[in-house]
Amino acid sequence: MIVVMKADVGPDSPEVDRVVEMARRYPDVQTQVRAIQGTTRMLTEIYLLGATAGVPKDIFEEFPAVEKVIRIRARYRAIGRHDGEAEAVGFEYRGLQFTQDSLHLFAGLCAVDTRENVASVFRSLQAAGLQTARAGAYKPRTSPYDFQGHGAACLPYVFELAGKYGIRVLAMEVLRESHVDEIREALERTGHPTGVMLQIGTRNAQNFELLKAVGQQDEFPVLFKRGMGIPLEESLNAAEYIASSGNPRIIFCLRGMRSELGDPHRNFVDFAHVPVVKRLTRLPVGIDPSHSVGKKVKGPDGLLDIFHVTAQGVVSGANLVLVDFHPQPDQALCDGPQALLIEELPHFVEDVQIVREALLARRRVAERYAAPPAVAAG
Ligand code: PEP
Ligand code: MN
C-alpha cells in the first residue's frame, strides 16, 4: 500500500510521522518513506510493506495531509503505475526535464575512440541544437579480444569537451560500481562541465548488485536498458531494484529483443512497447534504434531502417532516443556498421521533429474524440 501525501508535505514533516505511527500499529507492517522530486511537484510517499491486506485504506484517507492511498497491484511497487493511480512526475537533471512527455536525443559515439572524434561529434550536436549525447567509455564486448573502451583514461577529455560544446547530459554505460566512482572523480577534477546519466546495458539488466549500487546513489540518474532475452516483467522488476534502493530517477530504454525471428535486424524491434511501459510504470521511456536495427540498410523509399524504427518509437511517445553516430564508421572500434554519419544528423533531427509533431497532433485528435459531444444550446 502507498500513502501519497499532498504536494507541500515533505518527508520529515509531522504529518508523515503520524501516518507512519498509524501504520506501525498493525503487526508485521513495515514502512518506508520516499521523496521524489518531480518536475512540477515533490511527491512524498509512504510505503506500507508486509502484511497490509488487512489494513484499511480509509484510516489514512481521513488525514488532511494525505492525497490518496493506493493499493499496490504490481510487484514493481516504486516504479509501478498501479492502474494509473500512481503519478508519473518525472525528474529534472542539469536543467533538463525528463518526463513521460519530454523528448531528448542522446546521439553520439557508441565507444569513445579518439579525442578528435569526440570533439567532432559534440561540435555537430551543438550545431544541430542538441544538448544531450552518448559516449561509451566502458564497453561490454562479446569477445575479450575486442576493444573494451578507454575507461577512466578518456573521462577528463570527454567531460571537458562536453562542457565546451554545451552538452548538458551524457549517457555513459557503467559495468561495475567502481566505474561510477571513476565518473564522479573525473567530474570533480574537471569542475563538473557536464552531467552523466549512468547507463545499465542489456547484459547487466539483471546484475542486481550493480542495480542496487546505482540505486543507492542519488547524484546520477539511470538509463536502464531492457534485458535482451527476458520477459518485460523481469526487466521491470530489475528496474525496481534501482528505485527500491532509493533512486527514482530512471529512464527505461527499449533496445530490441534477442531473437532469430528479428532477422535481418540485429534485434527484434520492440518499440510497440513504448506505451506499454508508460502505462505500467511511472518512468520516462527511451528507445535505442541503433542497437535494435544494428545496420545501415535502406527501404525502397530511401529512408534508413534506423530512421523508420526511430519514427515508430517517437510516434508512440518515446521520451529519449539513444542513437549511434560516428565521423568515420568504418574506423569505429565498436558497432561501426550501425553508426550514422555526422552529416546525417540534421536529416535525423528533422525526421524526428516531423514525427514528434505527428504524435502531438494525434494526441489532440484523441482528446477531441474522447471529449463528450457538445450539447446544442436551446
Ligand atoms: C550500448 O548502448 O552501447 C549498448 C551496449 O547497448 P545494449 O546494452 O543495449 O546492447
Ligand atoms: Mn554499441
Coordinates of C-alpha atoms and ligand atoms in Angstrom, one line a residue:
M1 CA 0.0 0.0 0.0
I2 CA 1.3 3.5 -0.8
V3 CA 0.1 6.6 1.1
V4 CA 0.7 9.6 -1.1
M5 CA 1.0 12.9 0.8
K6 CA -0.3 16.2 -0.6
A7 CA 2.2 18.3 -2.7
D8 CA 3.6 20.5 0.0
V9 CA 4.1 17.8 2.7
G10 CA 7.8 16.9 3.0
P11 CA 9.3 13.6 4.1
D12 CA 10.4 15.0 7.5
S13 CA 7.1 16.6 8.4
P14 CA 5.0 15.7 11.5
E15 CA 2.1 14.7 9.1
V16 CA 4.3 11.9 7.7
D17 CA 5.3 10.9 11.2
R18 CA 1.6 10.5 12.1
V19 CA 0.9 8.2 9.1
V20 CA 4.0 6.1 9.9
E21 CA 2.8 5.8 13.6
M22 CA -0.6 4.7 12.5
A23 CA 0.8 2.1 10.1
R24 CA 3.0 0.7 12.8
R25 CA 0.0 -0.2 14.9
Y26 CA -0.6 -3.1 12.6
P27 CA 1.6 -6.1 13.3
D28 CA 4.1 -7.2 10.6
V29 CA 3.7 -3.9 8.6
Q30 CA 6.9 -2.1 7.8
T31 CA 7.1 1.5 6.5
Q32 CA 9.5 3.3 4.1
V33 CA 9.2 7.0 3.4
R34 CA 10.3 8.0 -0.1
A35 CA 10.5 11.5 -1.6
I36 CA 10.5 12.0 -5.3
Q37 CA 11.4 15.4 -6.7
G38 CA 9.4 15.6 -9.9
T39 CA 9.5 18.4 -12.5
T40 CA 6.4 20.1 -11.2
R41 CA 5.9 18.8 -7.7
M42 CA 7.5 16.9 -4.8
L43 CA 5.9 13.6 -4.1
T44 CA 6.3 12.2 -0.6
E45 CA 5.1 8.6 -0.4
I46 CA 4.9 6.2 2.5
Y47 CA 5.2 2.6 1.5
L48 CA 3.5 0.1 3.8
L49 CA 5.1 -3.3 3.3
G50 CA 4.4 -6.7 4.7
A51 CA 1.1 -7.9 5.9
T52 CA -1.0 -5.0 4.5
A53 CA -4.0 -7.0 3.2
G54 CA -6.0 -6.3 6.4
V55 CA -5.0 -2.6 6.7
P56 CA -8.0 -0.4 5.7
K57 CA -7.4 2.5 3.3
D58 CA -9.8 4.9 4.9
I59 CA -7.9 5.3 8.2
F60 CA -5.2 7.1 6.1
E61 CA -7.5 8.8 3.7
E62 CA -9.0 10.7 6.7
F63 CA -5.7 12.5 7.3
P64 CA -6.0 16.0 5.8
A65 CA -2.4 15.8 4.6
V66 CA -3.0 12.6 2.6
E67 CA -3.8 13.0 -1.1
K68 CA -4.6 9.4 -1.7
V69 CA -4.0 5.8 -0.8
I70 CA -3.0 3.3 -3.5
R71 CA -3.3 -0.5 -3.2
I72 CA -0.2 -1.9 -4.9
R73 CA -1.1 -4.0 -7.9
A74 CA 2.2 -5.0 -9.3
R75 CA 5.4 -6.4 -7.8
Y76 CA 7.3 -3.4 -9.0
R77 CA 6.0 -1.1 -6.3
A78 CA 8.0 2.0 -6.6
I79 CA 8.1 2.3 -10.4
G80 CA 4.6 0.9 -11.0
R81 CA 1.6 2.9 -12.1
H82 CA -0.8 0.7 -10.2
D83 CA -3.7 1.0 -12.7
G84 CA -2.9 4.7 -13.4
E85 CA -3.2 5.7 -9.7
A86 CA 0.5 6.5 -9.2
E87 CA 1.6 9.7 -10.8
A88 CA 4.5 9.9 -13.3
V89 CA 6.2 13.1 -12.0
G90 CA 9.5 12.7 -14.0
F91 CA 12.7 14.4 -12.8
E92 CA 15.0 17.3 -13.6
Y93 CA 18.7 16.9 -14.2
R94 CA 21.2 19.6 -15.2
G95 CA 18.3 21.9 -16.1
L96 CA 16.6 19.4 -18.4
Q97 CA 13.3 17.8 -17.7
F98 CA 12.8 14.1 -18.2
T99 CA 9.1 13.1 -18.1
Q100 CA 6.7 10.8 -19.9
D101 CA 6.0 13.9 -22.1
S102 CA 9.5 15.1 -22.9
L103 CA 11.8 14.1 -25.8
H104 CA 15.6 14.2 -25.8
L105 CA 18.0 12.9 -28.4
F106 CA 21.1 11.3 -27.0
A107 CA 23.3 11.0 -30.1
G108 CA 27.0 10.2 -30.3
L109 CA 29.7 7.6 -30.2
C110 CA 28.9 4.0 -29.1
A111 CA 32.5 3.9 -27.9
V112 CA 34.9 6.8 -27.4
D113 CA 38.0 6.2 -29.6
T114 CA 39.8 9.4 -30.2
R115 CA 39.6 12.9 -28.8
E116 CA 39.2 14.3 -32.3
N117 CA 36.1 12.1 -32.9
V118 CA 34.6 13.1 -29.6
A119 CA 35.1 16.8 -30.4
S120 CA 33.8 16.4 -33.9
V121 CA 30.6 14.7 -32.7
F122 CA 29.9 17.2 -29.9
R123 CA 30.5 20.1 -32.3
S124 CA 28.0 18.7 -34.7
L125 CA 25.5 18.0 -31.9
Q126 CA 25.8 21.6 -30.8
A127 CA 25.3 22.9 -34.4
A128 CA 22.1 20.7 -34.6
G129 CA 20.8 22.3 -31.3
L130 CA 21.3 19.2 -29.1
Q131 CA 22.4 19.3 -25.5
T132 CA 22.4 15.6 -24.8
A133 CA 24.8 12.9 -26.1
R134 CA 26.1 9.4 -25.7
A135 CA 29.7 8.4 -25.2
G136 CA 30.8 4.9 -24.2
A137 CA 34.0 4.7 -22.1
Y138 CA 33.4 1.2 -20.7
K139 CA 32.3 -1.3 -23.3
P140 CA 30.8 -4.8 -22.6
R141 CA 32.1 -6.8 -25.6
T142 CA 31.1 -10.3 -26.7
S143 CA 34.8 -11.2 -27.2
P144 CA 37.6 -10.5 -24.7
Y145 CA 39.8 -9.6 -27.7
D146 CA 37.6 -6.8 -28.8
F147 CA 38.2 -3.1 -27.8
Q148 CA 36.9 -2.8 -24.3
G149 CA 36.8 1.0 -24.2
H150 CA 39.3 3.6 -23.0
G151 CA 37.8 3.6 -19.5
A152 CA 38.7 6.2 -16.9
A153 CA 41.6 7.5 -19.1
C154 CA 39.2 9.2 -21.5
L155 CA 36.8 10.7 -19.0
P156 CA 38.6 14.0 -18.4
Y157 CA 38.7 15.0 -22.1
V158 CA 35.2 13.6 -22.8
F159 CA 33.7 15.7 -19.9
E160 CA 35.7 18.8 -20.9
L161 CA 34.7 18.6 -24.5
A162 CA 31.1 18.0 -23.5
G163 CA 31.2 21.3 -21.5
K164 CA 32.9 23.1 -24.3
Y165 CA 30.2 22.2 -26.8
G166 CA 27.2 22.8 -24.4
I167 CA 26.4 19.1 -23.8
R168 CA 24.5 19.1 -20.5
V169 CA 24.0 15.3 -20.1
L170 CA 26.0 12.4 -21.4
A171 CA 24.7 8.8 -21.3
M172 CA 27.6 6.6 -20.3
E173 CA 27.4 2.9 -19.6
V174 CA 28.9 1.5 -16.4
L175 CA 29.7 -2.1 -15.9
R176 CA 30.6 -2.1 -12.2
E177 CA 30.3 0.1 -9.2
S178 CA 33.8 1.4 -9.4
H179 CA 33.0 3.0 -12.8
V180 CA 30.5 5.3 -11.0
D181 CA 33.3 6.4 -8.6
E182 CA 35.6 7.0 -11.6
I183 CA 33.0 9.1 -13.3
R184 CA 32.3 11.0 -10.1
E185 CA 36.0 11.7 -9.5
A186 CA 36.6 12.8 -13.1
L187 CA 33.7 15.2 -13.0
E188 CA 35.0 16.6 -9.8
R189 CA 38.5 17.0 -11.2
T190 CA 37.2 18.7 -14.3
G191 CA 34.8 21.0 -12.4
H192 CA 31.5 19.3 -13.4
P193 CA 31.4 20.7 -17.0
T194 CA 28.5 18.2 -17.9
G195 CA 26.2 15.7 -16.2
V196 CA 26.1 12.0 -16.6
M197 CA 23.3 9.5 -16.9
L198 CA 24.5 6.1 -15.9
Q199 CA 23.6 3.6 -18.5
I200 CA 22.9 0.0 -17.5
G201 CA 23.3 -2.1 -20.6
T202 CA 21.1 -5.0 -21.6
R203 CA 23.8 -7.5 -20.5
N204 CA 23.7 -6.2 -16.9
A205 CA 19.9 -5.8 -16.8
Q206 CA 19.8 -8.5 -14.1
N207 CA 23.1 -7.7 -12.4
F208 CA 21.2 -7.0 -9.1
E209 CA 24.3 -5.8 -7.2
L210 CA 25.1 -3.2 -9.8
L211 CA 21.4 -2.1 -9.9
K212 CA 21.4 -1.7 -6.2
A213 CA 24.7 0.3 -6.4
V214 CA 23.3 2.8 -8.9
G215 CA 20.1 2.9 -6.9
Q216 CA 21.9 3.8 -3.7
Q217 CA 23.5 6.9 -5.1
D218 CA 21.4 9.9 -5.9
E219 CA 23.9 12.0 -7.8
F220 CA 23.2 10.5 -11.3
P221 CA 20.0 9.4 -13.0
V222 CA 20.0 6.0 -14.6
L223 CA 19.2 4.9 -18.1
F224 CA 18.2 1.3 -17.7
K225 CA 18.2 -1.0 -20.8
R226 CA 15.7 -3.7 -21.0
G227 CA 17.2 -7.2 -20.8
M228 CA 17.6 -8.7 -24.3
G229 CA 16.2 -12.2 -23.6
I230 CA 13.9 -12.0 -20.6
P231 CA 10.2 -11.1 -20.3
L232 CA 9.3 -7.5 -19.9
E233 CA 8.0 -8.2 -16.4
E234 CA 11.5 -9.3 -15.3
S235 CA 13.1 -6.1 -16.7
L236 CA 10.5 -4.1 -14.9
N237 CA 11.4 -5.9 -11.7
A238 CA 15.1 -5.3 -12.4
A239 CA 14.4 -1.5 -12.7
E240 CA 12.6 -1.7 -9.4
Y241 CA 15.9 -2.7 -7.8
I242 CA 17.2 0.7 -8.7
A243 CA 14.1 2.6 -7.4
S244 CA 13.7 0.5 -4.3
S245 CA 17.3 1.2 -3.4
G246 CA 16.4 4.9 -3.3
N247 CA 16.9 6.3 -6.7
P248 CA 13.7 7.1 -8.6
R249 CA 15.4 9.0 -11.4
I250 CA 15.2 6.2 -14.0
I251 CA 14.6 6.0 -17.7
F252 CA 13.5 2.7 -19.1
C253 CA 15.0 2.1 -22.5
L254 CA 13.8 -0.4 -25.2
R255 CA 16.6 -1.7 -27.4
G256 CA 15.2 -4.7 -29.2
M257 CA 14.9 -8.3 -28.2
R258 CA 17.4 -11.1 -28.9
S259 CA 15.7 -13.4 -31.4
E260 CA 16.5 -15.1 -34.6
L261 CA 13.0 -14.0 -35.6
G262 CA 14.2 -10.5 -35.6
D263 CA 16.4 -11.1 -38.7
P264 CA 17.5 -9.3 -40.7
H265 CA 17.8 -6.7 -37.9
R266 CA 20.3 -7.2 -35.1
N267 CA 17.4 -7.5 -32.6
F268 CA 13.6 -7.7 -32.9
V269 CA 12.4 -4.1 -32.6
D270 CA 10.1 -3.7 -29.6
F271 CA 9.1 -0.1 -29.8
A272 CA 5.4 -1.1 -29.7
H273 CA 6.2 -1.5 -26.0
V274 CA 6.7 2.3 -25.5
P275 CA 3.0 2.9 -24.5
V276 CA 3.0 -0.4 -22.6
V277 CA 5.9 0.6 -20.3
K278 CA 4.4 4.1 -19.9
R279 CA 1.1 2.5 -18.8
L280 CA 2.7 0.0 -16.4
T281 CA 5.3 2.4 -14.9
R282 CA 5.9 6.0 -14.0
L283 CA 9.1 6.1 -15.9
P284 CA 10.0 8.0 -19.0
V285 CA 10.7 5.5 -21.8
G286 CA 13.6 5.6 -24.2
I287 CA 14.4 3.7 -27.4
D288 CA 17.7 2.7 -28.9
P289 CA 17.2 2.3 -32.7
S290 CA 20.9 1.7 -33.3
H291 CA 21.3 -1.4 -31.2
S292 CA 17.8 -2.6 -32.3
V293 CA 18.5 -2.5 -36.1
G294 CA 22.2 -2.9 -35.9
K295 CA 23.0 -2.0 -39.5
K296 CA 22.6 0.8 -42.1
V297 CA 20.1 -0.5 -44.5
K298 CA 17.5 1.5 -46.5
G299 CA 14.0 0.8 -47.5
P300 CA 12.9 1.3 -51.1
D301 CA 11.5 4.7 -50.0
G302 CA 15.1 5.9 -49.4
L303 CA 14.8 6.0 -45.6
L304 CA 17.2 4.1 -43.4
D305 CA 15.6 1.4 -41.2
I306 CA 17.1 3.2 -38.3
F307 CA 15.1 6.3 -39.2
H308 CA 12.0 4.2 -39.6
V309 CA 12.2 2.5 -36.3
T310 CA 13.1 5.8 -34.6
A311 CA 9.9 7.2 -36.1
Q312 CA 7.9 4.3 -34.8
G313 CA 9.2 4.8 -31.3
V314 CA 8.8 8.6 -31.3
V315 CA 5.3 8.5 -32.8
S316 CA 4.3 6.1 -30.0
G317 CA 5.6 8.6 -27.4
A318 CA 9.3 7.7 -26.7
N319 CA 10.9 10.2 -24.4
L320 CA 14.5 9.6 -25.3
V321 CA 16.4 8.4 -28.4
L322 CA 19.8 6.8 -27.9
V323 CA 21.5 6.7 -31.3
D324 CA 25.0 6.0 -32.6
F325 CA 26.9 8.5 -34.8
H326 CA 30.5 8.4 -35.9
P327 CA 32.6 10.6 -38.1
Q328 CA 34.1 7.6 -39.9
P329 CA 32.0 4.5 -39.1
D330 CA 34.4 2.2 -41.0
Q331 CA 37.1 3.1 -38.5
A332 CA 34.9 2.8 -35.3
L333 CA 36.2 0.4 -32.7
C334 CA 32.7 -0.8 -31.8
D335 CA 29.4 -1.0 -33.7
G336 CA 30.6 0.9 -36.8
P337 CA 28.1 -0.8 -39.1
Q338 CA 25.1 0.8 -37.3
A339 CA 26.6 4.3 -36.8
L340 CA 25.1 7.1 -38.7
L341 CA 27.4 9.6 -40.4
I342 CA 27.7 13.0 -38.7
E343 CA 26.5 14.5 -42.0
E344 CA 23.2 12.6 -41.5
L345 CA 22.5 14.3 -38.1
P346 CA 20.5 17.3 -39.4
H347 CA 18.3 14.9 -41.5
F348 CA 17.8 12.6 -38.5
V349 CA 16.8 15.6 -36.3
E350 CA 14.4 16.9 -38.8
D351 CA 12.8 13.5 -39.3
V352 CA 12.3 13.1 -35.5
Q353 CA 10.7 16.6 -35.4
I354 CA 8.2 15.7 -38.1
V355 CA 7.2 12.5 -36.2
R356 CA 7.1 14.3 -32.8
E357 CA 4.7 16.8 -34.3
A358 CA 2.6 14.0 -35.7
L359 CA 2.4 12.5 -32.2
L360 CA 1.3 15.8 -30.7
A361 CA -1.4 16.1 -33.4
R362 CA -2.5 12.5 -32.7
R363 CA -2.9 13.3 -29.1
R364 CA -5.0 16.4 -29.9
V365 CA -7.3 14.3 -32.1
A366 CA -7.5 11.6 -29.4
E367 CA -8.6 14.2 -26.9
R368 CA -11.2 15.5 -29.3
Y369 CA -12.7 12.1 -29.8
A370 CA -12.6 11.4 -26.0
A371 CA -14.4 14.6 -25.1
P372 CA -18.2 14.2 -24.6
P373 CA -20.1 15.6 -27.6
A374 CA -21.1 19.3 -27.1
V375 CA -24.9 19.7 -26.3
A376 CA -26.6 22.2 -28.6
A377 CA -28.0 25.2 -26.8
G378 CA -31.7 26.0 -26.8
Ligands
PEP1 C1 25.3 0.5 -26.0 O1 24.3 1.3 -25.9 O2 26.4 0.8 -26.3 C2 25.0 -1.0 -25.7 C3 26.0 -1.8 -25.5 O3 23.7 -1.3 -25.7 P1 22.9 -2.6 -25.2 O4 23.3 -2.7 -23.8 O5 21.5 -2.3 -25.4 O6 23.4 -3.7 -26.1
MN2 MN 27.2 -0.4 -29.1

